[in-house]
Coordinates of C-alpha atoms and ligand atoms in Angstrom, one line a residue:
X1 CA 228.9 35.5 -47.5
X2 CA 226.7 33.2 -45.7
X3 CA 222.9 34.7 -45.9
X4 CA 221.1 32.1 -42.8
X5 CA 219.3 34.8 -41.1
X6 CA 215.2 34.9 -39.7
X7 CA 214.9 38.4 -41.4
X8 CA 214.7 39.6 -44.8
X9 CA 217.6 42.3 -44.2
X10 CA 216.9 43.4 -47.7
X11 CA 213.6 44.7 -47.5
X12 CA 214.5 46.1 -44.3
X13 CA 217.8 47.7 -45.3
X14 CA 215.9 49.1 -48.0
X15 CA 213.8 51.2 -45.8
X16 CA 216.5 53.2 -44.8
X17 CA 218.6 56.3 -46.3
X18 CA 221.2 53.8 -47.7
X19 CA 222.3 54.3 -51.7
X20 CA 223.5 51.7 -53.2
X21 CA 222.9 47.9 -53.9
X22 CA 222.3 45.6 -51.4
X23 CA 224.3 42.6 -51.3
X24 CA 224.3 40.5 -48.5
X25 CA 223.6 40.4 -44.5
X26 CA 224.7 38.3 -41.4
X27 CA 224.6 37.9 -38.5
X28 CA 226.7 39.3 -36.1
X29 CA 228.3 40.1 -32.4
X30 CA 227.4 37.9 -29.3
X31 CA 224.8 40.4 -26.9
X32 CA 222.2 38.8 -25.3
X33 CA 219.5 40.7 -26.3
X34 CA 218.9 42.4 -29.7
X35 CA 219.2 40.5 -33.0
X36 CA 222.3 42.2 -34.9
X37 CA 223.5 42.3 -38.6
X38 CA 225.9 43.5 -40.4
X39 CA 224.6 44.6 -43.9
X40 CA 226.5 44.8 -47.1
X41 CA 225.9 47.4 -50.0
X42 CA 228.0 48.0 -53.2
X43 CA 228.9 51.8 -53.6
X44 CA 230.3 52.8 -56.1
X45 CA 232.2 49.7 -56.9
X46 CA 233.5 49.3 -53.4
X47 CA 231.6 46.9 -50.3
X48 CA 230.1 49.0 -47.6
X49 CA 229.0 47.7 -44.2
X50 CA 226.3 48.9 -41.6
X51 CA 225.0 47.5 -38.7
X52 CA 221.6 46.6 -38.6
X53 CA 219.4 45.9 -35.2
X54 CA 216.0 44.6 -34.2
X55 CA 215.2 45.9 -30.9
X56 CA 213.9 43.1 -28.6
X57 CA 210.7 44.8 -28.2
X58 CA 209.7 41.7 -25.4
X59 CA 212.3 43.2 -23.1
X60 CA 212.4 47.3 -24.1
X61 CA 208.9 47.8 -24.2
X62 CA 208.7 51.2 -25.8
X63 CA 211.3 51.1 -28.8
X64 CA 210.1 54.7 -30.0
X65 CA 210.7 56.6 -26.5
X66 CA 213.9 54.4 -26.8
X67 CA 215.0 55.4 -30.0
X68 CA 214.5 59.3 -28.9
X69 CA 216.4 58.7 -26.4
X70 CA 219.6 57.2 -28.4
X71 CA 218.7 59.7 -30.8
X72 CA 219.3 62.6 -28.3
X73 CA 222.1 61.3 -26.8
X74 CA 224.3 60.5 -30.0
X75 CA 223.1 63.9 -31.2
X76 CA 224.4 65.5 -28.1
X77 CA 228.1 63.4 -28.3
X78 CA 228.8 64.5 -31.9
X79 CA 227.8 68.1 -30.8
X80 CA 230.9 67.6 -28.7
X81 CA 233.2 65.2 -30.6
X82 CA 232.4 66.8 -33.9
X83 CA 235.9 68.4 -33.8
X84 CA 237.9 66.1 -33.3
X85 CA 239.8 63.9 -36.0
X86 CA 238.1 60.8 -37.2
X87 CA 235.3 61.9 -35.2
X88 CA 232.6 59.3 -37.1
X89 CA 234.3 57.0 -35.2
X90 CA 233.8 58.5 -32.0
X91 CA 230.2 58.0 -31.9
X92 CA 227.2 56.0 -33.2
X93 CA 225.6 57.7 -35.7
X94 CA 222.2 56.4 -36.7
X95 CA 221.3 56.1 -40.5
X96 CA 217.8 57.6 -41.0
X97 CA 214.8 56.0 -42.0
X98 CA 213.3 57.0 -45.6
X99 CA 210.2 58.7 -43.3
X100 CA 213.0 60.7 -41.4
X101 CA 212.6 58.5 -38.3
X102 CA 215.3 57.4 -36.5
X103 CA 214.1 53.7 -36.8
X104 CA 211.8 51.4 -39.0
X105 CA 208.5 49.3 -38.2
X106 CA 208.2 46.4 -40.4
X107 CA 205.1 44.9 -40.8
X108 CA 205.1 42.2 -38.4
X109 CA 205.7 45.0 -35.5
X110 CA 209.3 44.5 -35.1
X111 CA 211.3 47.7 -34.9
X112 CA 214.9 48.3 -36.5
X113 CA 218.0 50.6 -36.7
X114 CA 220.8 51.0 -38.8
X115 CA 224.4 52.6 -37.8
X116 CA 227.2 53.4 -39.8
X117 CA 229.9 50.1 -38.9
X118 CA 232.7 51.5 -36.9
X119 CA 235.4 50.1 -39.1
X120 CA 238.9 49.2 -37.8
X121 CA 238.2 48.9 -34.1
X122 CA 236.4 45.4 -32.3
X123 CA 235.1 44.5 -29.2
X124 CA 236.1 41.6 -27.1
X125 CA 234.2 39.1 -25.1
X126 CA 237.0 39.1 -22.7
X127 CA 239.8 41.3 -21.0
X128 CA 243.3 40.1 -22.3
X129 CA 245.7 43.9 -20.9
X130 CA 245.2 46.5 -18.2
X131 CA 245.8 48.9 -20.8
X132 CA 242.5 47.2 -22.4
X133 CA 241.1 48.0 -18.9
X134 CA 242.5 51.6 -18.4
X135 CA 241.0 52.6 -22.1
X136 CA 237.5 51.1 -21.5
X137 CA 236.9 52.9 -18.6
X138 CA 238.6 55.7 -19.5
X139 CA 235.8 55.5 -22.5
X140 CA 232.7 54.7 -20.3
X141 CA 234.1 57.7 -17.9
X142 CA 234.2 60.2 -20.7
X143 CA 230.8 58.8 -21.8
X144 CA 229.1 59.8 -18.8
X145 CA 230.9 63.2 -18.6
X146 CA 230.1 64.5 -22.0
X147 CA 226.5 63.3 -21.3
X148 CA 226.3 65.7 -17.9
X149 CA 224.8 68.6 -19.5
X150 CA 222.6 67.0 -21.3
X151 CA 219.5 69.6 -22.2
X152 CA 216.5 68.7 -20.8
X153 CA 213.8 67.2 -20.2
X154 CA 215.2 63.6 -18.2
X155 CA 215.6 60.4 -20.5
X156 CA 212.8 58.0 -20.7
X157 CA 213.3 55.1 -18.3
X158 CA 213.5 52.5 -21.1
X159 CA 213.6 49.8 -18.5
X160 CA 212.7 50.9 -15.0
X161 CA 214.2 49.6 -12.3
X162 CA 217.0 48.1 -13.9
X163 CA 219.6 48.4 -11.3
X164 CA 217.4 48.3 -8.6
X165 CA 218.9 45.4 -6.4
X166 CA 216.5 44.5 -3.9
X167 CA 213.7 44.2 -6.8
X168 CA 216.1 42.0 -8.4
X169 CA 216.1 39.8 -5.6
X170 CA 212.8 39.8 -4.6
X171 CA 212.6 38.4 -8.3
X172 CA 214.8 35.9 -7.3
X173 CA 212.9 34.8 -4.5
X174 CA 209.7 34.8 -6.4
X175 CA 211.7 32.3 -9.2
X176 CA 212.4 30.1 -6.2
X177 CA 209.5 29.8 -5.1
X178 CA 207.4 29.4 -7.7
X179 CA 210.1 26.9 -9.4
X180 CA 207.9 26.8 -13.0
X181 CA 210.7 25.4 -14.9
X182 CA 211.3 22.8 -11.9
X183 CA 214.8 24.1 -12.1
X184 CA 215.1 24.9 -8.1
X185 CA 216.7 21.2 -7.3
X186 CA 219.7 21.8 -9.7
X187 CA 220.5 25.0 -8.0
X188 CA 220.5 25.0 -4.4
X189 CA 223.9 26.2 -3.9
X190 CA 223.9 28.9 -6.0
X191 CA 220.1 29.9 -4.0
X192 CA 222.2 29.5 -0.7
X193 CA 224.6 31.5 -2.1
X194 CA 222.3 34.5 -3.1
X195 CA 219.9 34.3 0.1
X196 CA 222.9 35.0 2.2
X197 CA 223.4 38.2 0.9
X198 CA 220.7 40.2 1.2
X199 CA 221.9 42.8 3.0
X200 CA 223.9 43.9 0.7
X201 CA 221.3 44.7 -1.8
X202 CA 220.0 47.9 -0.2
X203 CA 223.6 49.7 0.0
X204 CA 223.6 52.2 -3.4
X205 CA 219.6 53.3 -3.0
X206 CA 220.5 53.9 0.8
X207 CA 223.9 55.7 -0.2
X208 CA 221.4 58.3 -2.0
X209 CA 224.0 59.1 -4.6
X210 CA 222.9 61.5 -7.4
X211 CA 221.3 60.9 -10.4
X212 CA 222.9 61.1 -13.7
X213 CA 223.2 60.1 -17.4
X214 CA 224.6 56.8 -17.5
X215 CA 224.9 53.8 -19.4
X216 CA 223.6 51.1 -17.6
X217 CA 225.5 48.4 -19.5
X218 CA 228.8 49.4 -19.7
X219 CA 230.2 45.3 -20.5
X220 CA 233.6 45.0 -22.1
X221 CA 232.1 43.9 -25.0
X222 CA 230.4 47.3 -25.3
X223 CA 233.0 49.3 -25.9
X224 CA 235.1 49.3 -29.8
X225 CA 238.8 49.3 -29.2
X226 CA 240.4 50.7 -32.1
X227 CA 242.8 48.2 -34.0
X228 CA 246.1 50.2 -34.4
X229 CA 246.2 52.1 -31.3
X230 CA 243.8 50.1 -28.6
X231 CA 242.1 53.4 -27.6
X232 CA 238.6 53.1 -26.1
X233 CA 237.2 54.6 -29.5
X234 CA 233.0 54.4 -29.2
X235 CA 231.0 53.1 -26.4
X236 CA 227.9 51.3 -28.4
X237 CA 224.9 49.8 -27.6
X238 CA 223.3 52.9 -26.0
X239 CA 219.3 50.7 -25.1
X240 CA 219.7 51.7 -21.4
X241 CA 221.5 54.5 -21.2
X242 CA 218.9 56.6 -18.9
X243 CA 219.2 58.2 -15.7
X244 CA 221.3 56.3 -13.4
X245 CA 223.9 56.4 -10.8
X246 CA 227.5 56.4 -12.1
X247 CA 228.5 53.2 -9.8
X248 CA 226.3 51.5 -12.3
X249 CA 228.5 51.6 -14.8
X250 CA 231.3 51.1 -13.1
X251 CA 230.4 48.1 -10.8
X252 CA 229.8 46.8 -14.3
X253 CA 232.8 47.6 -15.7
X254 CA 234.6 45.4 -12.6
X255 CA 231.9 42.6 -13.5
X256 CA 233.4 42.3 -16.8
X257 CA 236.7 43.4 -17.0
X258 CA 238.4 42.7 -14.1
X259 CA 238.5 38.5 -14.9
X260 CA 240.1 36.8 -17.8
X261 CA 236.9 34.9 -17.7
X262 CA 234.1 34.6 -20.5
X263 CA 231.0 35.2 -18.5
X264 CA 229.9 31.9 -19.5
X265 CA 232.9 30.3 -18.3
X266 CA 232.6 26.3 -16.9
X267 CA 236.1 26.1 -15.4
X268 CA 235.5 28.3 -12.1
X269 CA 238.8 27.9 -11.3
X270 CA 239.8 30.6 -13.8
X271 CA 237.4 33.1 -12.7
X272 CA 238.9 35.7 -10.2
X273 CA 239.5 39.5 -9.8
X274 CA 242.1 40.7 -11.4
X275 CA 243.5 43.5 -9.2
X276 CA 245.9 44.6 -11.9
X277 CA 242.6 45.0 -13.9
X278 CA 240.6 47.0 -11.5
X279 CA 243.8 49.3 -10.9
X280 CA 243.8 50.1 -14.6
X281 CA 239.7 50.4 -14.2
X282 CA 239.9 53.1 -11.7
X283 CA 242.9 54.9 -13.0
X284 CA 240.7 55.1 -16.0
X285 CA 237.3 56.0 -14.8
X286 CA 238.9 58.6 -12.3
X287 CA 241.2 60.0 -15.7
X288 CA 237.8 61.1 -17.7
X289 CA 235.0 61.0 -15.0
X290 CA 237.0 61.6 -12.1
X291 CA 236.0 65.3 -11.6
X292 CA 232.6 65.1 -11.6
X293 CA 232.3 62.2 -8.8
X294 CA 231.5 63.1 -5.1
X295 CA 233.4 61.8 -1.8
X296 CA 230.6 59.1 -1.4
X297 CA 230.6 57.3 -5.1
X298 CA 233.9 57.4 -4.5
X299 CA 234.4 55.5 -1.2
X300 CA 231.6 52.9 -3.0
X301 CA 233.6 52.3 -6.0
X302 CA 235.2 49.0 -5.0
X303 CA 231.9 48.1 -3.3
X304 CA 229.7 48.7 -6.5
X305 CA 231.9 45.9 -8.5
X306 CA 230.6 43.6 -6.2
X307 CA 226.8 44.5 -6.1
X308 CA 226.5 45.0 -9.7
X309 CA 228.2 41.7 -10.3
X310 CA 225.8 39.9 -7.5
X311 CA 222.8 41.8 -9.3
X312 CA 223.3 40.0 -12.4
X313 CA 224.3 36.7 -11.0
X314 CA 221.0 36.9 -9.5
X315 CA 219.3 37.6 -13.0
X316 CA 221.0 35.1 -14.5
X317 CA 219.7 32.5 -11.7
X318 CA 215.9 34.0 -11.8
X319 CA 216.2 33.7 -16.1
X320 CA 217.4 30.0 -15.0
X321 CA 214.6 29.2 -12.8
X322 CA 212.0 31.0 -14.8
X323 CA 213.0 28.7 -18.1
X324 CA 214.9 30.8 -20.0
X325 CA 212.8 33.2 -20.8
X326 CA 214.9 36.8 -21.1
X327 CA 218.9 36.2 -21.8
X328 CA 219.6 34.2 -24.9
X329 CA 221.2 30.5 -24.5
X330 CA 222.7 28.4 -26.7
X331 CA 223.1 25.5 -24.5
X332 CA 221.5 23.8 -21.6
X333 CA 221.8 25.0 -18.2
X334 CA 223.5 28.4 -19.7
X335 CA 222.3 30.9 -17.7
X336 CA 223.5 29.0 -14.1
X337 CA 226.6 28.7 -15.8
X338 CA 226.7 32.7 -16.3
X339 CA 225.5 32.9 -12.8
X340 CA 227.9 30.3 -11.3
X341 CA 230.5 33.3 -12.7
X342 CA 229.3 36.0 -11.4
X343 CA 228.8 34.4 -7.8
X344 CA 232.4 33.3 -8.0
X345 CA 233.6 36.7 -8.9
X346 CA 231.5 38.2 -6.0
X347 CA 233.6 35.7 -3.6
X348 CA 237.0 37.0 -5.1
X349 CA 236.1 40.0 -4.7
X350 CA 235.3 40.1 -1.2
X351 CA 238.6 38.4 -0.6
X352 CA 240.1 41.5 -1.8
X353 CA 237.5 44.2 -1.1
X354 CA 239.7 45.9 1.8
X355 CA 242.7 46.4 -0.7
X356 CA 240.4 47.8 -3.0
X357 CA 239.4 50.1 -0.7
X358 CA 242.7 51.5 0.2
X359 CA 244.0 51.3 -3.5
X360 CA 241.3 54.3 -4.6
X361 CA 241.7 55.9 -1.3
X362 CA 245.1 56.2 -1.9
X363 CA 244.3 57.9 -5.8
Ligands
ADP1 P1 223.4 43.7 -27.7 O1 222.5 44.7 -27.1 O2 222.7 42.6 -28.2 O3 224.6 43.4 -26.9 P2 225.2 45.5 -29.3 O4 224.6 46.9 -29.6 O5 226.1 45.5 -28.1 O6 224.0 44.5 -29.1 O7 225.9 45.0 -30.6 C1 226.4 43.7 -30.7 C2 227.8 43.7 -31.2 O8 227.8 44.3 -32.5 C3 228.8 44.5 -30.4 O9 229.4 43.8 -29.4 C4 229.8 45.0 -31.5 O10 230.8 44.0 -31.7 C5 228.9 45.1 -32.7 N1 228.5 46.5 -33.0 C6 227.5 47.2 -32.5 N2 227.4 48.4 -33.0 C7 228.4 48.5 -33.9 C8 228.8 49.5 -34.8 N3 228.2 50.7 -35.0 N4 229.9 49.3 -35.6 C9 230.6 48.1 -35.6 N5 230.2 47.1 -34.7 C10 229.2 47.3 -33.9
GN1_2 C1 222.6 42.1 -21.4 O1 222.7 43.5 -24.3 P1 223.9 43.0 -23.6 O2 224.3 41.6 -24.0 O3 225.0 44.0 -23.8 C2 221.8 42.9 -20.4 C3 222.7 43.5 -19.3 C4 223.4 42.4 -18.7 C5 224.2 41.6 -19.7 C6 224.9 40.4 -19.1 C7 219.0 45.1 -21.6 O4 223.5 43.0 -22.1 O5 221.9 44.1 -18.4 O6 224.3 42.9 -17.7 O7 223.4 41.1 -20.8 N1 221.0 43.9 -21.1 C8 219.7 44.1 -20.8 O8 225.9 39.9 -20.0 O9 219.1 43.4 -20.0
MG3 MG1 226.1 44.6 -26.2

């Protein structure tokens, strides 16, 4: 097992309730943000893998009020899964530290968390089936509904603001004109592109839509399909879930599941709205999340797959223009090539908006 990691997994693996002997770590998955692992131990004779995370404590500035937060909220979705079969597959469940926290502070300040691996299920960078689709949503939908009746008191904002539109492109027009990385030359059209749409930005705050639980980043890739039966098994990386408004998650969903696309695709000319895919998307939200939603986050459905995917097109462009400084690259000019996606997949979608419409009108 290849061992060519920045961290010494060992000593940190070691802080947590874990028996066993350590044998190995890597790293692992493809998000943006945190730095994860997947740790090996010997148990009993057999090889046992968890995954291991350093929170990105640049971008979540308070990883304990963070950690209480996934904390309650896995707590609360075994309270409700706990029943069913193969139920530790159903939801993360976080491997305590040896002081009975839910996390561990190493000594140069970074913070860390271990799950048990969800074996026999994946996640994919990319949508390949509608029944793919159907099943993520379907998962992300029944996420937000067990998390309704949460108990009090509200989650902690671990990143405020975060789907707040018109802040994101007032960020935007601070990048541009600023220009510190002296990026603003190589993307005029994709500035043009953004400044045209301003109007759009203020639509889901003005909608006043209510305030729930929700995910916040409900990617494809955030959700484990299970190998044998392709059922939405566990929605993961739980940083931002907070309160939110459900068209969040879904507008996200549409960003990332309704192309064939990689989000970091060069070849535009395969990036388009799939309306197959959003079919299977809304059939799936509305299956598990359906009951809950009122008339108007209804009507916006169609319309928040747009926004959210304009939103982070425009983060991608700011992270461009400010040098890089928030997603993680691994080439030149990555992050316009993310955004050059997401502005694409805005166009196909308004090409299609109207059918949209009428196809979850007529559910
Ligand atoms: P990021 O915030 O950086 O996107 P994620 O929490 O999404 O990090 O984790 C990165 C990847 O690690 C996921 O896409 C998934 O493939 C894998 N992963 C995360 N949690 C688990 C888990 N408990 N079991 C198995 N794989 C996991
Ligand atoms: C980040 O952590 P990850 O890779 O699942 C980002 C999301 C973006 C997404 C774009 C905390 O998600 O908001 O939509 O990249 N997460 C954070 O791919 O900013
Ligand atoms: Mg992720």
């Amino acid at each position: 097992m290849s061992i060519t990691i920045r961290h010494d997994l060992k000593t940190v693996a070691g802080q947590f309730e874990i028996h066993g002997e350590f044998l190995g770590a890597e790293p692992y998955g493809s998000g943006h943000i945190n730095d994860t692992y997947c740790v090996y131990f010997d148990q009993g004779g057999s090889p046992v893998r968890y995954l291991a995370q350093r929170i990105n404590h640049n971008i979540f500035k308070h990883p304990v009020a963070l950690m209480q937060n996934i904390q309650r909220v896995t707590t609360h979705l075994a309270g409700k899964v706990g029943g069913e079969r193969d139920f530790s597959r159903r939801v993360l469940t976080l491997i305590p530290a040896r002081d009975g926290r839910p996390f561990h502070q190493d000594p140069q300040g970074n913070y860390w968390r271990i799950y048990i691996f969800i074996e026999k299920a994946r996640t994919y960078d990319a949508v390949e089936t509608a029944a793919q689709a159907f099943e993520s949503a379907q998962a992300f939908g029944r996420f937000q509904r067990l998390l309704a009746d949460l108990p009090a008191p509200r989650l902690n904002d671990t990143i405020p603001d975060f789907h707040h539109t018109p802040k994101r492109f007032l960020a935007l027009e601070n990048a541009v004109a600023a220009d510190c990385a002296k990026r603003v030359g190589l993307a005029g059209t994709e500035i043009d592109f953004a400044l045209r749409r301003r109007t759009m930005t203020g639509v889901l705050l003005d909608a006043k839509l209510p305030e729930r639980v929700t995910h916040n980043d409900t990617k494809f890739n955030n959700v484990m399909l299970d190998d044998a039966t392709g059922q939405g098994i566990c929605v993961i990386d739980l940083d931002t879930v907070m309160p939110g408004v459900a068209l969040y998650d879904f507008g996200d969903m549409v960003r990332t599941t309704t192309s064939p696309a990689r989000e970091d695709e060069r070849d535009l000319s395969k990036v388009k709205m799939q309306f197959s895919m959003f079919e299977a998307l809304v059939r799936g939200y509305l299956a598990s999340a359906g009951e809950v939603l009122t008339g108007a986050e209804r009507q916006l459905l169609a319309f928040s797959g747009k926004l959210i995917t304009f939103e982070i097109g425009l983060r991608f462009l700011t992270d461009f223009l400010s040098g890089d400084t928030y997603f993680k690259v691994h080439r030149e000019g990555h992050n316009l090539d993310r955004c050059r996606t997401q502005f694409k997949l805005v166009e196909s979608i308004e090409t299609q908006e109207d059918q949209m419409n009428k196809l979850v009108e007529s559910l």
